[in-house]
Amino acid sequence: MKSTPQYLPESLSHIAPLAPDAMTLLLESAQTEMVKKGDYLLHEGQQCQYIWFIESGACRAFYDNGTRETNTDFFFENTFVTNMNSLRNSISSDYNIQAMEAAALWRWHKKTIFHLYELSPEIAAFGRQWLEYLLIEQEKHTSWLKKFTPEEKYKSILNDAPQLLQRVSLTHLSSYLGISRETLSRIRRRL
């Protein structure tokens, strides 16, 4: 699959523009990875070594306490996924990242990223902007999870993220909302 990623340059430009030579350097340093539905990108307890870009497919982040899974986020085409805390601090991941669908991914090993930062001040600046972008998105997501009732969250999904309803199972969605599947079914019937 080592070809030019179709959506990656555009997705990167939404975070911060990169000059053509920096973009080429970044793209040429990526590896490709094809995963099947159910494959893990990262297991809880492992140290995260990669940043992935999802060209096609979908992934989820979740905790597994042995008796149930708690989904914390979903990632679709044209988005990045990683465990930044584990990646940056070389510590064990406290959650799993798993493919929900077969996925075509572009990935960068953390050593590659740090090497690119040394080679290109522009890529280093991009990395800082990307980190700021991730932190802002994480803050919005955390606030959304804490602030709204399950019904308000479901209405928000209907309006702002309908792909969740089309591509995520009701079991995963109810876990994400922090409610039982039966409660989610009742909310769906009311709306």
PDB file of C-alpha atoms in Angstrom:
ATOM      1  CA  MET A   1       0.000   0.000   0.000  1.00  0.00           C
ATOM      2  CA  LYS A   2       3.004   2.375  -0.086  1.00  0.00           C
ATOM      3  CA  SER A   3       1.414   5.047  -2.203  1.00  0.00           C
ATOM      4  CA  THR A   4       0.531   8.643  -1.571  1.00  0.00           C
ATOM      5  CA  PRO A   5      -2.101   8.866   1.148  1.00  0.00           C
ATOM      6  CA  GLN A   6      -5.248  10.260  -0.352  1.00  0.00           C
ATOM      7  CA  TYR A   7      -6.519  12.338   2.577  1.00  0.00           C
ATOM      8  CA  LEU A   8      -3.494  12.844   4.796  1.00  0.00           C
ATOM      9  CA  PRO A   9      -2.097  16.066   3.234  1.00  0.00           C
ATOM     10  CA  GLU A  10      -5.496  17.751   3.451  1.00  0.00           C
ATOM     11  CA  SER A  11      -6.056  16.560   7.023  1.00  0.00           C
ATOM     12  CA  LEU A  12      -2.636  17.853   8.045  1.00  0.00           C
ATOM     13  CA  SER A  13      -3.303  21.229   6.458  1.00  0.00           C
ATOM     14  CA  HIS A  14      -6.377  21.666   8.689  1.00  0.00           C
ATOM     15  CA  ILE A  15      -4.073  21.514  11.711  1.00  0.00           C
ATOM     16  CA  ALA A  16      -1.206  23.586  10.320  1.00  0.00           C
ATOM     17  CA  PRO A  17       0.067  24.181   6.789  1.00  0.00           C
ATOM     18  CA  LEU A  18       3.315  22.472   5.800  1.00  0.00           C
ATOM     19  CA  ALA A  19       5.559  23.543   2.936  1.00  0.00           C
ATOM     20  CA  PRO A  20       5.799  20.956   0.129  1.00  0.00           C
ATOM     21  CA  ASP A  21       9.286  19.760   1.147  1.00  0.00           C
ATOM     22  CA  ALA A  22       8.256  19.260   4.803  1.00  0.00           C
ATOM     23  CA  MET A  23       5.063  17.501   3.685  1.00  0.00           C
ATOM     24  CA  THR A  24       7.090  15.190   1.438  1.00  0.00           C
ATOM     25  CA  LEU A  25       9.505  14.399   4.274  1.00  0.00           C
ATOM     26  CA  LEU A  26       6.627  13.599   6.618  1.00  0.00           C
ATOM     27  CA  LEU A  27       4.786  11.440   4.083  1.00  0.00           C
ATOM     28  CA  GLU A  28       7.890   9.537   2.997  1.00  0.00           C
ATOM     29  CA  SER A  29       8.678   8.637   6.597  1.00  0.00           C
ATOM     30  CA  ALA A  30       5.281   6.984   7.147  1.00  0.00           C
ATOM     31  CA  GLN A  31       4.784   3.234   7.122  1.00  0.00           C
ATOM     32  CA  THR A  32       1.609   1.555   5.948  1.00  0.00           C
ATOM     33  CA  GLU A  33      -0.383  -0.966   7.915  1.00  0.00           C
ATOM     34  CA  MET A  34      -3.482  -2.958   7.040  1.00  0.00           C
ATOM     35  CA  VAL A  35      -5.487  -4.301   9.980  1.00  0.00           C
ATOM     36  CA  LYS A  36      -8.524  -6.548  10.176  1.00  0.00           C
ATOM     37  CA  LYS A  37     -11.628  -5.911  12.232  1.00  0.00           C
ATOM     38  CA  GLY A  38     -10.820  -6.823  15.826  1.00  0.00           C
ATOM     39  CA  ASP A  39      -7.047  -6.334  15.503  1.00  0.00           C
ATOM     40  CA  TYR A  40      -5.432  -4.312  18.270  1.00  0.00           C
ATOM     41  CA  LEU A  41      -3.194  -1.356  17.514  1.00  0.00           C
ATOM     42  CA  LEU A  42      -2.405  -1.045  21.206  1.00  0.00           C
ATOM     43  CA  HIS A  43      -3.104  -3.265  24.210  1.00  0.00           C
ATOM     44  CA  GLU A  44      -3.581  -1.921  27.696  1.00  0.00           C
ATOM     45  CA  GLY A  45      -0.249  -2.375  29.485  1.00  0.00           C
ATOM     46  CA  GLN A  46       1.881  -1.948  26.334  1.00  0.00           C
ATOM     47  CA  GLN A  47       3.931   1.153  25.649  1.00  0.00           C
ATOM     48  CA  CYS A  48       2.546   3.050  22.682  1.00  0.00           C
ATOM     49  CA  GLN A  49       5.171   3.320  19.937  1.00  0.00           C
ATOM     50  CA  TYR A  50       3.156   4.851  17.068  1.00  0.00           C
ATOM     51  CA  ILE A  51       0.956   7.637  15.844  1.00  0.00           C
ATOM     52  CA  TRP A  52      -1.560   6.321  13.290  1.00  0.00           C
ATOM     53  CA  PHE A  53      -3.539   8.120  10.612  1.00  0.00           C
ATOM     54  CA  ILE A  54      -6.707   6.315   9.509  1.00  0.00           C
ATOM     55  CA  GLU A  55      -6.944   6.372   5.710  1.00  0.00           C
ATOM     56  CA  SER A  56      -9.985   4.066   5.755  1.00  0.00           C
ATOM     57  CA  GLY A  57     -11.798   2.133   8.454  1.00  0.00           C
ATOM     58  CA  ALA A  58     -12.552   2.832  12.097  1.00  0.00           C
ATOM     59  CA  CYS A  59     -11.003   2.262  15.519  1.00  0.00           C
ATOM     60  CA  ARG A  60     -12.106   2.568  19.104  1.00  0.00           C
ATOM     61  CA  ALA A  61     -10.388   3.307  22.406  1.00  0.00           C
ATOM     62  CA  PHE A  62     -11.652   1.397  25.431  1.00  0.00           C
ATOM     63  CA  TYR A  63     -10.908   0.143  28.917  1.00  0.00           C
ATOM     64  CA  ASP A  64     -11.522  -3.473  29.850  1.00  0.00           C
ATOM     65  CA  ASN A  65     -12.018  -4.153  33.557  1.00  0.00           C
ATOM     66  CA  GLY A  66     -12.469  -7.886  33.003  1.00  0.00           C
ATOM     67  CA  THR A  67     -16.246  -7.910  33.255  1.00  0.00           C
ATOM     68  CA  ARG A  68     -17.108  -5.124  30.847  1.00  0.00           C
ATOM     69  CA  GLU A  69     -15.604  -2.773  28.323  1.00  0.00           C
ATOM     70  CA  THR A  70     -15.975   0.992  28.511  1.00  0.00           C
ATOM     71  CA  ASN A  71     -15.575   2.789  25.201  1.00  0.00           C
ATOM     72  CA  THR A  72     -14.024   6.220  25.489  1.00  0.00           C
ATOM     73  CA  ASP A  73     -13.684   7.334  21.871  1.00  0.00           C
ATOM     74  CA  PHE A  74     -14.145   6.362  18.232  1.00  0.00           C
ATOM     75  CA  PHE A  75     -11.892   7.288  15.321  1.00  0.00           C
ATOM     76  CA  PHE A  76     -12.803   7.284  11.643  1.00  0.00           C
ATOM     77  CA  GLU A  77     -11.216   8.161   8.320  1.00  0.00           C
ATOM     78  CA  ASN A  78      -8.975  11.220   8.151  1.00  0.00           C
ATOM     79  CA  THR A  79      -8.161  11.247  11.846  1.00  0.00           C
ATOM     80  CA  PHE A  80      -5.159  10.430  13.970  1.00  0.00           C
ATOM     81  CA  VAL A  81      -5.140   8.006  16.873  1.00  0.00           C
ATOM     82  CA  THR A  82      -2.511   7.350  19.532  1.00  0.00           C
ATOM     83  CA  ASN A  83      -2.083   7.243  23.292  1.00  0.00           C
ATOM     84  CA  MET A  84      -0.118  10.452  23.682  1.00  0.00           C
ATOM     85  CA  ASN A  85       0.671   9.944  27.381  1.00  0.00           C
ATOM     86  CA  SER A  86       2.112   6.490  26.765  1.00  0.00           C
ATOM     87  CA  LEU A  87       3.898   7.549  23.577  1.00  0.00           C
ATOM     88  CA  ARG A  88       5.524  10.668  24.964  1.00  0.00           C
ATOM     89  CA  ASN A  89       6.333   9.447  28.468  1.00  0.00           C
ATOM     90  CA  SER A  90       7.293   5.836  27.610  1.00  0.00           C
ATOM     91  CA  ILE A  91       4.779   4.431  30.077  1.00  0.00           C
ATOM     92  CA  SER A  92       2.235   1.631  29.789  1.00  0.00           C
ATOM     93  CA  SER A  93      -1.043   2.437  28.090  1.00  0.00           C
ATOM     94  CA  ASP A  94      -4.049   2.430  30.381  1.00  0.00           C
ATOM     95  CA  TYR A  95      -6.437   1.603  27.536  1.00  0.00           C
ATOM     96  CA  ASN A  96      -6.749  -0.396  24.313  1.00  0.00           C
ATOM     97  CA  ILE A  97      -7.013   0.804  20.726  1.00  0.00           C
ATOM     98  CA  GLN A  98      -8.755  -1.679  18.434  1.00  0.00           C
ATOM     99  CA  ALA A  99      -9.944  -1.707  14.828  1.00  0.00           C
ATOM    100  CA  MET A 100     -13.761  -1.794  14.646  1.00  0.00           C
ATOM    101  CA  GLU A 101     -13.551  -2.291  10.878  1.00  0.00           C
ATOM    102  CA  ALA A 102     -10.810  -3.369   8.529  1.00  0.00           C
ATOM    103  CA  ALA A 103      -8.538  -0.346   8.286  1.00  0.00           C
ATOM    104  CA  ALA A 104      -5.790   1.077   6.104  1.00  0.00           C
ATOM    105  CA  LEU A 105      -3.414   3.060   8.288  1.00  0.00           C
ATOM    106  CA  TRP A 106      -0.365   5.251   7.949  1.00  0.00           C
ATOM    107  CA  ARG A 107       1.889   5.192  10.980  1.00  0.00           C
ATOM    108  CA  TRP A 108       4.982   6.863  12.351  1.00  0.00           C
ATOM    109  CA  HIS A 109       7.180   5.311  15.007  1.00  0.00           C
ATOM    110  CA  LYS A 110       7.942   7.717  17.832  1.00  0.00           C
ATOM    111  CA  LYS A 111      11.689   7.595  17.043  1.00  0.00           C
ATOM    112  CA  THR A 112      10.863   8.635  13.482  1.00  0.00           C
ATOM    113  CA  ILE A 113       8.766  11.542  14.727  1.00  0.00           C
ATOM    114  CA  PHE A 114      11.522  12.772  17.044  1.00  0.00           C
ATOM    115  CA  HIS A 115      14.059  12.439  14.211  1.00  0.00           C
ATOM    116  CA  LEU A 116      11.780  14.474  11.919  1.00  0.00           C
ATOM    117  CA  TYR A 117      11.584  17.164  14.604  1.00  0.00           C
ATOM    118  CA  GLU A 118      15.381  17.393  14.530  1.00  0.00           C
ATOM    119  CA  LEU A 119      15.514  17.496  10.725  1.00  0.00           C
ATOM    120  CA  SER A 120      12.768  20.044  10.173  1.00  0.00           C
ATOM    121  CA  PRO A 121      11.861  22.983  12.419  1.00  0.00           C
ATOM    122  CA  GLU A 122       8.662  23.233  10.395  1.00  0.00           C
ATOM    123  CA  ILE A 123       7.662  19.655  11.250  1.00  0.00           C
ATOM    124  CA  ALA A 124       8.594  20.318  14.907  1.00  0.00           C
ATOM    125  CA  ALA A 125       6.311  23.375  14.897  1.00  0.00           C
ATOM    126  CA  PHE A 126       3.602  21.298  13.248  1.00  0.00           C
ATOM    127  CA  GLY A 127       4.003  18.679  16.010  1.00  0.00           C
ATOM    128  CA  ARG A 128       3.425  21.316  18.686  1.00  0.00           C
ATOM    129  CA  GLN A 129       0.342  22.628  16.866  1.00  0.00           C
ATOM    130  CA  TRP A 130      -0.971  19.090  16.430  1.00  0.00           C
ATOM    131  CA  LEU A 131      -0.491  18.431  20.152  1.00  0.00           C
ATOM    132  CA  GLU A 132      -2.395  21.633  20.977  1.00  0.00           C
ATOM    133  CA  TYR A 133      -5.141  20.556  18.590  1.00  0.00           C
ATOM    134  CA  LEU A 134      -5.367  17.124  20.270  1.00  0.00           C
ATOM    135  CA  LEU A 135      -5.512  18.669  23.737  1.00  0.00           C
ATOM    136  CA  ILE A 136      -8.292  21.058  22.715  1.00  0.00           C
ATOM    137  CA  GLU A 137     -10.277  18.201  21.173  1.00  0.00           C
ATOM    138  CA  GLN A 138      -9.726  16.096  24.292  1.00  0.00           C
ATOM    139  CA  GLU A 139     -10.922  18.929  26.537  1.00  0.00           C
ATOM    140  CA  LYS A 140     -14.062  19.363  24.438  1.00  0.00           C
ATOM    141  CA  HIS A 141     -14.690  15.618  24.508  1.00  0.00           C
ATOM    142  CA  THR A 142     -14.172  15.348  28.283  1.00  0.00           C
ATOM    143  CA  SER A 143     -16.456  18.305  28.873  1.00  0.00           C
ATOM    144  CA  TRP A 144     -19.106  16.754  26.600  1.00  0.00           C
ATOM    145  CA  LEU A 145     -18.944  13.455  28.492  1.00  0.00           C
ATOM    146  CA  LYS A 146     -19.272  15.138  31.903  1.00  0.00           C
ATOM    147  CA  LYS A 147     -21.647  17.995  31.161  1.00  0.00           C
ATOM    148  CA  PHE A 148     -24.565  16.392  29.369  1.00  0.00           C
ATOM    149  CA  THR A 149     -27.137  13.752  30.239  1.00  0.00           C
ATOM    150  CA  PRO A 150     -27.180  10.557  28.155  1.00  0.00           C
ATOM    151  CA  GLU A 151     -30.225  11.832  26.247  1.00  0.00           C
ATOM    152  CA  GLU A 152     -28.507  15.157  25.497  1.00  0.00           C
ATOM    153  CA  LYS A 153     -25.393  13.274  24.349  1.00  0.00           C
ATOM    154  CA  TYR A 154     -27.486  11.074  22.074  1.00  0.00           C
ATOM    155  CA  LYS A 155     -29.167  14.156  20.545  1.00  0.00           C
ATOM    156  CA  SER A 156     -25.716  15.658  20.027  1.00  0.00           C
ATOM    157  CA  ILE A 157     -24.606  12.501  18.219  1.00  0.00           C
ATOM    158  CA  LEU A 158     -27.706  12.636  16.019  1.00  0.00           C
ATOM    159  CA  ASN A 159     -26.863  16.195  14.976  1.00  0.00           C
ATOM    160  CA  ASP A 160     -23.067  16.289  15.013  1.00  0.00           C
ATOM    161  CA  ALA A 161     -21.790  12.733  14.562  1.00  0.00           C
ATOM    162  CA  PRO A 162     -24.367  10.586  12.755  1.00  0.00           C
ATOM    163  CA  GLN A 163     -21.594   8.250  11.546  1.00  0.00           C
ATOM    164  CA  LEU A 164     -21.503   6.867  15.099  1.00  0.00           C
ATOM    165  CA  LEU A 165     -25.069   5.639  14.669  1.00  0.00           C
ATOM    166  CA  GLN A 166     -24.239   4.043  11.324  1.00  0.00           C
ATOM    167  CA  ARG A 167     -20.886   2.469  12.183  1.00  0.00           C
ATOM    168  CA  VAL A 168     -20.816   1.785  15.924  1.00  0.00           C
ATOM    169  CA  SER A 169     -22.763  -1.067  17.519  1.00  0.00           C
ATOM    170  CA  LEU A 170     -25.438  -0.209  20.080  1.00  0.00           C
ATOM    171  CA  THR A 171     -23.417  -2.076  22.701  1.00  0.00           C
ATOM    172  CA  HIS A 172     -20.338   0.075  22.066  1.00  0.00           C
ATOM    173  CA  LEU A 173     -22.421   3.250  21.818  1.00  0.00           C
ATOM    174  CA  SER A 174     -24.252   2.604  25.101  1.00  0.00           C
ATOM    175  CA  SER A 175     -20.905   1.968  26.816  1.00  0.00           C
ATOM    176  CA  TYR A 176     -19.588   5.232  25.381  1.00  0.00           C
ATOM    177  CA  LEU A 177     -22.620   7.099  26.732  1.00  0.00           C
ATOM    178  CA  GLY A 178     -22.281   5.419  30.128  1.00  0.00           C
ATOM    179  CA  ILE A 179     -25.686   3.740  30.039  1.00  0.00           C
ATOM    180  CA  SER A 180     -27.104   0.268  29.498  1.00  0.00           C
ATOM    181  CA  ARG A 181     -28.100  -0.868  26.048  1.00  0.00           C
ATOM    182  CA  GLU A 182     -31.731  -1.018  27.222  1.00  0.00           C
ATOM    183  CA  THR A 183     -31.616   2.618  28.365  1.00  0.00           C
ATOM    184  CA  LEU A 184     -30.169   3.602  25.001  1.00  0.00           C
ATOM    185  CA  SER A 185     -33.001   1.748  23.250  1.00  0.00           C
ATOM    186  CA  ARG A 186     -35.563   3.676  25.344  1.00  0.00           C
ATOM    187  CA  ILE A 187     -33.892   7.003  24.481  1.00  0.00           C
ATOM    188  CA  ARG A 188     -33.890   6.092  20.785  1.00  0.00           C
ATOM    189  CA  ARG A 189     -37.596   5.215  20.886  1.00  0.00           C
ATOM    190  CA  ARG A 190     -38.445   8.547  22.566  1.00  0.00           C
ATOM    191  CA  LEU A 191     -36.559  10.521  19.961  1.00  0.00           C
TER     192      LEU A 191
END
